[in-house]
Coordinates of C-alpha atoms in Angstrom, one line a residue:
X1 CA 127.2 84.5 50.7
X2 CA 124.0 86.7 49.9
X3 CA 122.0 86.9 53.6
X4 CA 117.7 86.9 52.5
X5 CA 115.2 89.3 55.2
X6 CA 111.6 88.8 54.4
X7 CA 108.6 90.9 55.0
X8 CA 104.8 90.5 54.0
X9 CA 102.3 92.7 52.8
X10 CA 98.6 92.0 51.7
X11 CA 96.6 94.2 49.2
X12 CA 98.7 95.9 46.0
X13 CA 97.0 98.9 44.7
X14 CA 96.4 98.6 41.1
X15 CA 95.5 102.2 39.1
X16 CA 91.8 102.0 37.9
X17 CA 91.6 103.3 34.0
X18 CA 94.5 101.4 31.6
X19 CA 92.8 102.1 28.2
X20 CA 95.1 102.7 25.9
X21 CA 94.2 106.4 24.2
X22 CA 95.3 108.8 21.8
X23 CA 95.8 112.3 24.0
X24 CA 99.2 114.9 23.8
X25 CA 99.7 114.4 27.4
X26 CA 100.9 111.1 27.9
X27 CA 100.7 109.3 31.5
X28 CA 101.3 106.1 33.2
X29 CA 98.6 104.6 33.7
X30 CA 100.0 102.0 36.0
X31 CA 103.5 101.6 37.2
X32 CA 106.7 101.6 36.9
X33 CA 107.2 98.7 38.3
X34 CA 110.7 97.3 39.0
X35 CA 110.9 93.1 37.5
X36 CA 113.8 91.4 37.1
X37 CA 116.9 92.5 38.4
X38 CA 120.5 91.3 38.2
X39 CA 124.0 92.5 39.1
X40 CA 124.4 93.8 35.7
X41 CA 120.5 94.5 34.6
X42 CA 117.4 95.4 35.7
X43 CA 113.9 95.6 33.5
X44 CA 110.8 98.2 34.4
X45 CA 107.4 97.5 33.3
X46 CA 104.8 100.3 33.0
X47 CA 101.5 100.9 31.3
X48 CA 101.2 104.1 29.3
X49 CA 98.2 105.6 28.3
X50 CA 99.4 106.7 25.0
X51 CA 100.9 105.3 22.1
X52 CA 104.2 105.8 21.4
X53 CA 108.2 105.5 21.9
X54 CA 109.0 105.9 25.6
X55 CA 112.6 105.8 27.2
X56 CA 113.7 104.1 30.8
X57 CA 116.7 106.7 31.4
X58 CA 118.9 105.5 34.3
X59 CA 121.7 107.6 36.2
X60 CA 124.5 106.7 38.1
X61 CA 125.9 109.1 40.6
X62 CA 128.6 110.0 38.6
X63 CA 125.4 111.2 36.0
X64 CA 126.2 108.9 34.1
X65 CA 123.3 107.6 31.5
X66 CA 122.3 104.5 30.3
X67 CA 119.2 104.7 28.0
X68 CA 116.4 101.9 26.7
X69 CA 113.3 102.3 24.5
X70 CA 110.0 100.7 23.6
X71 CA 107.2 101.3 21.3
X72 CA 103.8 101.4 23.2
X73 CA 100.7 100.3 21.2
X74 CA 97.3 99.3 21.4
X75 CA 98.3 96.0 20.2
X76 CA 100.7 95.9 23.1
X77 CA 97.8 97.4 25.6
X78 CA 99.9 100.2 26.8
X79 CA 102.5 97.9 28.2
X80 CA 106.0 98.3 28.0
X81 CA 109.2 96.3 29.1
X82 CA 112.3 98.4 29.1
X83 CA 115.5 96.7 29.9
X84 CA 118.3 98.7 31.0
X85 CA 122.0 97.1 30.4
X86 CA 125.2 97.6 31.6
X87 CA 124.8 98.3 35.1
X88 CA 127.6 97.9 38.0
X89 CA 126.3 95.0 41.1
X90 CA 124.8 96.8 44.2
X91 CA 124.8 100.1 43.0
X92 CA 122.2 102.4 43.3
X93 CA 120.6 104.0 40.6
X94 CA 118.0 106.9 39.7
X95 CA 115.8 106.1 37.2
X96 CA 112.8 107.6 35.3
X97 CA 110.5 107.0 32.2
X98 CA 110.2 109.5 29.8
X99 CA 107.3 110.2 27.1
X100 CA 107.7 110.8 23.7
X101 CA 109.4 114.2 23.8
X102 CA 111.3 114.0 26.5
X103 CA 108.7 114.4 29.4
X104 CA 109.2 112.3 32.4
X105 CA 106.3 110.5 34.1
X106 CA 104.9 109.6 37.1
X107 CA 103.9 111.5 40.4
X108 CA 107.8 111.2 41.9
X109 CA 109.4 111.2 38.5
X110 CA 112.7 110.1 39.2
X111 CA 113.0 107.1 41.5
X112 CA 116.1 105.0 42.9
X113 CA 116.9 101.0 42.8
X114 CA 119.8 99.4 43.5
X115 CA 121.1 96.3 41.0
X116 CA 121.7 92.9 42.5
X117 CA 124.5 92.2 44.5
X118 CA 127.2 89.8 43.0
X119 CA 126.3 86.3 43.7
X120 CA 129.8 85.9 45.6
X121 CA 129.3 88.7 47.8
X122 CA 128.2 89.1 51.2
X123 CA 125.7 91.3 51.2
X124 CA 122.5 91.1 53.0
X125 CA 118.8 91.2 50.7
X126 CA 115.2 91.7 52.0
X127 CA 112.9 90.7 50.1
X128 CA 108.7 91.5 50.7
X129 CA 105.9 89.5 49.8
X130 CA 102.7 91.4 48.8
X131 CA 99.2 89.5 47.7
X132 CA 95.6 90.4 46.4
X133 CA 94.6 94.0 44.6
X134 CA 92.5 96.7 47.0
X135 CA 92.6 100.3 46.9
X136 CA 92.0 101.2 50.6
X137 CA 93.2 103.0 53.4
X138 CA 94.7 99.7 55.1
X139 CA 96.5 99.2 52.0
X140 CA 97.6 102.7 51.2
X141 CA 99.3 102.4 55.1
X142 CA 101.0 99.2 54.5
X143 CA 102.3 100.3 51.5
X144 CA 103.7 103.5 53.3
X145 CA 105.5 101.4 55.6
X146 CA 107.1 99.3 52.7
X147 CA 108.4 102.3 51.7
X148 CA 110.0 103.1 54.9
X149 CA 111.3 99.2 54.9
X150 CA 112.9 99.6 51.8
X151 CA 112.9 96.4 50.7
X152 CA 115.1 95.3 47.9
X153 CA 112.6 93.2 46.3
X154 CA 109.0 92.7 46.0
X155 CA 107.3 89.0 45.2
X156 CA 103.8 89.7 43.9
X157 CA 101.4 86.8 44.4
X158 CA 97.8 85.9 43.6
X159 CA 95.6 87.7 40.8
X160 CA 98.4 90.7 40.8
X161 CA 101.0 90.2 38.7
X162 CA 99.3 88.9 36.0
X163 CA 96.2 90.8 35.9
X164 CA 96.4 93.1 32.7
X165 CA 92.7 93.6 32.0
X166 CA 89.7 95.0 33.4
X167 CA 87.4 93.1 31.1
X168 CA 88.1 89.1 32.1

């Protein structure tokens, strides 16, 4: 039987500028963020801020590869969804997104998640609850000590999660 921890954090910092723009030196302009996750999946969402074909490449510690793709757009507002497949229950895996070409992104550009535990196991999941979107100091420490928690899931409430515009 799966055992649930909780934690709570207010304030998610969002990145300021996602406009969508033609440059040669792709970025993400906000994320990656981990979604859904299950023993055998798990789907990242990121904004870029160019258009084009950008890869989620996950890694098992054996180096393994599993690789997923989506087109970035203006009509899809620099989002992307990328769905990786395949994936072994409570494993841990690295993970990065790469540009067109091959360049990885982000500040740490390879991260580490672990899937979903098999519903029948008996493993133990902490989740964390986080609310409302303000870059400050206050936040900036809370979400350091997330990071120490390690939780294995975030819930995003309030105006966060489905905030994808500046302009509303």
């Amino acid at each position: 039987m799966l055992h649930l921890s909780l934690a709570l954090l207010i304030a998610l910092p969002l990145s300021s500028d996602p406009t969508i723009r033609s440059q040669e030196d792709p970025v993400l302009a906000q994320g990656p963020f981990v979604g859904h996750v299950e023993p055998h999946s798990a789907s990242v969402w990121a904004r870029a801020s160019a258009p084009g074909e950008y890869s989620l490449v996950v890694t098992d510690a054996r180096g393994r590869e599993t690789r997923a793709t989506s087109t970035v757009s203006s009509e899809t507002d620099g989002c992307m969804v990328l769905q990786a497949t395949g994936l072994e229950p409570n494993t841990a895996y690295h993970y990065r997104i790469e540009a067109p070409g091959g360049k990885a992104l982000g500040p740490e550009a390879t991260r580490t998640r672990r899937t979903a535990p098999s519903l029948d196991s008996d493993a133990d999941v902490r989740m964390m609850f986080a609310s409302c979107a303000r870059e400050d100091e206050a936040t900036a420490q809370a979400w350091r000590r997330a990071s120490i928690e390690a939780p294995d899931a975030v819930v995003l409430l309030g105006d966060t999660p489905y905030i994808d515009r500046t302009d509303l």
